Amino acid sequence: MSGKDVLFSILRHEEAPRAAWVPFAGVHAGALIGADAEQVLKNEDTLVSALMEVNRLYTPDGQPVVFDLQLEAEALGCELLWAKYAPPSIKTHPLADTMSVPCYCTLPNERSGRIPMVLSAMRRMKEAVGETTALYGLICGPFTLASHLRGNDLFMDMYDDEDFVAELLAYCTACVNRMTGYYIAAGMDVIAVVDPLVSQISTAHFERFLHEPYSEIFTHIRASGAFSSFFVCGDATRNIEAMCKTAPDSISVDENVELAAAKAITDRYDIAVGGNIPLTSVMLHGTQQDNMKYVVELQDELSSVKNLIVAPGCDMPYAVPVENTIGAAQAVLNRDESRAIVANYTPETFDLPVDLPDYAHLTKPLVEVFTLDSATCAACTYMLGAATEAKEHYGDAIDMVEYKFTEKENIARCMKMGVKNLPSIYINGKLCFASLIPSREELNEAIEKAKAEIG
Amino acid sequence: MTEFYLITGFLGAGKTTLIHSLLPLMRGRRVNVIVNEFGAVAPDEALLTGLGAEVMAVTGGSIFCACRIAEFEDALHDALEQKPDVLLVETSGLSDPRSVRDVTKEFERDGRLKYRGAICLIDAPRFAALLETARTIKRQLAVADLVLLNKCDMVSQEFLERTETLLTSVCTARVIRTTYGRIPPEAFGALEPRGELPDGTDIMPDLTLQRETVLIDPLMTKAQLNDFLKLLSEDTYRMKGILRLKTGVHLVDCVGTNLRVIAYDGAAEEENALTLLAGAGMPLRQSLRAAIRRYDGLVRRRIG
């Protein structure tokens, strides 16, 4: 049974000999051949070489071709800010000042932006490894794409003009359906619709705005002959059941979601679940044994490997040590041996000395934004965006700081503060917004309250 | 072989007026006109009928958009079937015409059509302001073989000099100053296509173009309509329609804050639809919502 067959069994909800293994190596693929993020996301030959190395080193059952949630937005006119060791981020939002639903003839086509390069790389990968490895085509989900086009105001629009949000989401859904067609034609076996911002809205908003688009998307993918994945990052716990009701073949979650609890829900709907190796504390900063131990325990906690895909919680950080991913792979492919190897291993802790601010004696409100990394996690980008807007509004009257979980001392800070969800906003040391991006009014109100408390 | 002329220019620049002034120059020749409207109805088609030319319309989007290009090709095919001497194509003011030669190529190849060039109308009073926000203008200028700087009588000499300097800084075609869309006969006769588009032209779609259609109850009075238009004039480039009101049929043809509602000797469309067009940074959606609230029951927004 090839790795691809194992993954297909899982996605068909059949009994399988083991869990499936899908390392989400996006820009990290470049690290394997010494190429930076920009090279791997812009140059077809570099991308294909990097993906072949992922395939060789990590023996995946399934692997993505490109992990770049900005691809469609770029083709629609968003300017990008490129980074050397992370996917690009959105610099400009074309609809930031214009509440407009674009004409559908503006949707990207096979010649737009970097799409031709991606399609060609997909065809080459299909030819090279498609017999034994399932290939994932990753598409930016409609809600995140709408945020890319409109910016942070989308979160206000959800209260002020529901019809506009619904119409804009319909446009973005049409974009997803079009990209699905291109990717399946280029040989993709699984279409993963990646929508990190789904974790940042309430279940009521999910049901109001996203149930219908997602049901349409997954019906379309199924009718087109591919498997589907509903891919979220952040604490999507509250929305897992609502996501199941849109009927994808699988759901992918990150470390913010307790996998066993999520699987209890997805099992009720007979949907596969994928996740959720912590990207930074385990994959980036841990050791090979940490990764092995984490993945062994992750599987052992669950009653069955049926409907289980082991994967990093999201796009792997660029600099994840190769041996860590290999350790994780081993723990899926040779679970019993790996369990024996790490039986007596004690993981390293992040017990670094960190000084917390003297919250009781602040002279002005302190807004602290805890993120996975605002440069790579879309939910974090928009959470930081909300705080940045507040900082621009209040100027020197408040202080604002971002702590990225990619740095060891920030992991220690999160532990000391008791931060449970990323992204979160704390004001004056108190948790105000966890995995729910506040509207401008909500954040300003919280800051005003903090100001009043300082006196 | 049919001579093909493309008439472009932003909303309200005077394209229909130019055609009015062009037709007498072609007396004795058989002329067909294809009018393209971004809106659902084509008031310009009505304005051009009865002038001796065969007029047809392609509505509901730009003829160069993926959603309307097949319809444009059909219209082109139908027009050429009639073997006219001249075919004038008036684009919508929001059209990006850079793919025009891709469309005409097939007809040029089989010898049915000769592409004579693109004339772009520029509205002198509004050009500087529009250039800031309306990306389409640069794209229309990119394909222009001749630019008519129109409405020169509506600005001071100094303003005109500044506008022309700005215009020539973003466009390399010949520029002629004019009023009322008039074109010197020798300039029209000498029109020649300038060749391929320069490399590096912006190919990004413009997501900020806004089109709304509202349906007007025939019980509305002209005074109410005027007030309704006034509420929206700051936030639109153009409002157009032929409407049946209590006081008879009226042509609505507004460019920005310049409101024009005149009695019209013809029939209104069944739906009594008014098309509103706007662009980047214009809060059309919000102002329309407020205006509809004020005229609740007399105006409704058409969805889709």
Tab-separated table of C-alpha atoms in Angstrom, chain A residues 74-78 94-95 97-107 111 113 149-150 160-165 167 171, chain B residues 38 60-61 65-68 135 203-212 279-286 289 301 303-304:
chain	number	residue	atom	x	y	z
A	74	GLU	CA	-1.779	39.087	-5.625
A	75	ALA	CA	-3.476	38.181	-8.909
A	76	LEU	CA	-6.371	40.402	-7.829
A	77	GLY	CA	-4.190	43.444	-7.264
A	78	CYS	CA	-3.034	43.241	-3.622
A	94	PRO	CA	-7.620	47.164	-3.028
A	95	LEU	CA	-11.032	47.515	-1.403
A	97	ASP	CA	-11.484	52.512	0.836
A	98	THR	CA	-14.120	51.147	-1.487
A	99	MET	CA	-17.086	49.057	-0.429
A	100	SER	CA	-17.445	47.352	-3.754
A	101	VAL	CA	-18.060	43.823	-4.956
A	102	PRO	CA	-15.868	43.378	-8.041
A	103	CYS	CA	-17.180	42.177	-11.362
A	104	TYR	CA	-16.688	38.413	-11.683
A	105	CYS	CA	-14.716	38.971	-14.880
A	106	THR	CA	-11.857	40.213	-12.672
A	107	LEU	CA	-11.405	36.736	-11.132
A	111	ARG	CA	-2.471	33.456	-16.887
A	113	GLY	CA	0.135	36.475	-11.529
A	149	LEU	CA	-9.121	42.485	-0.441
A	150	ARG	CA	-10.955	44.627	2.114
A	160	ASP	CA	-22.647	47.263	9.532
A	161	ASP	CA	-23.517	45.749	6.147
A	162	GLU	CA	-24.158	42.022	6.169
A	163	ASP	CA	-25.301	42.010	2.543
A	164	PHE	CA	-22.001	43.467	1.388
A	165	VAL	CA	-20.046	40.797	3.264
A	167	GLU	CA	-21.811	39.442	-1.732
A	171	TYR	CA	-17.186	36.615	-5.232
B	38	PHE	CA	-21.539	49.225	-18.273
B	60	GLY	CA	-24.247	45.032	-18.628
B	61	GLY	CA	-20.459	45.316	-18.541
B	65	CYS	CA	-14.391	41.952	-19.842
B	66	ALA	CA	-14.419	38.160	-19.906
B	67	CYS	CA	-18.122	38.270	-19.078
B	68	ARG	CA	-19.109	40.293	-22.161
B	135	ARG	CA	-7.006	53.446	-13.275
B	203	ILE	CA	-2.342	44.246	-16.047
B	204	MET	CA	-3.995	44.090	-12.647
B	205	PRO	CA	-7.777	44.026	-12.596
B	206	ASP	CA	-9.436	47.088	-11.124
B	207	LEU	CA	-11.640	45.825	-8.301
B	208	THR	CA	-12.861	49.261	-7.310
B	209	LEU	CA	-15.243	49.907	-10.200
B	210	GLN	CA	-18.727	50.028	-8.766
B	211	ARG	CA	-22.009	49.562	-10.559
B	212	GLU	CA	-25.400	49.736	-8.927
B	279	GLY	CA	-14.901	54.106	-8.521
B	280	ALA	CA	-12.185	53.928	-5.900
B	281	GLY	CA	-12.845	55.655	-2.613
B	282	MET	CA	-16.443	56.609	-3.439
B	283	PRO	CA	-18.867	55.452	-0.719
B	284	LEU	CA	-21.631	54.734	-3.237
B	285	ARG	CA	-23.011	51.755	-1.386
B	286	GLN	CA	-23.435	53.699	1.842
B	289	ARG	CA	-28.531	52.972	1.225
B	301	ARG	CA	-31.808	48.409	-5.353
B	303	ILE	CA	-29.647	42.666	-6.617
B	304	GLY	CA	-27.355	40.815	-8.985
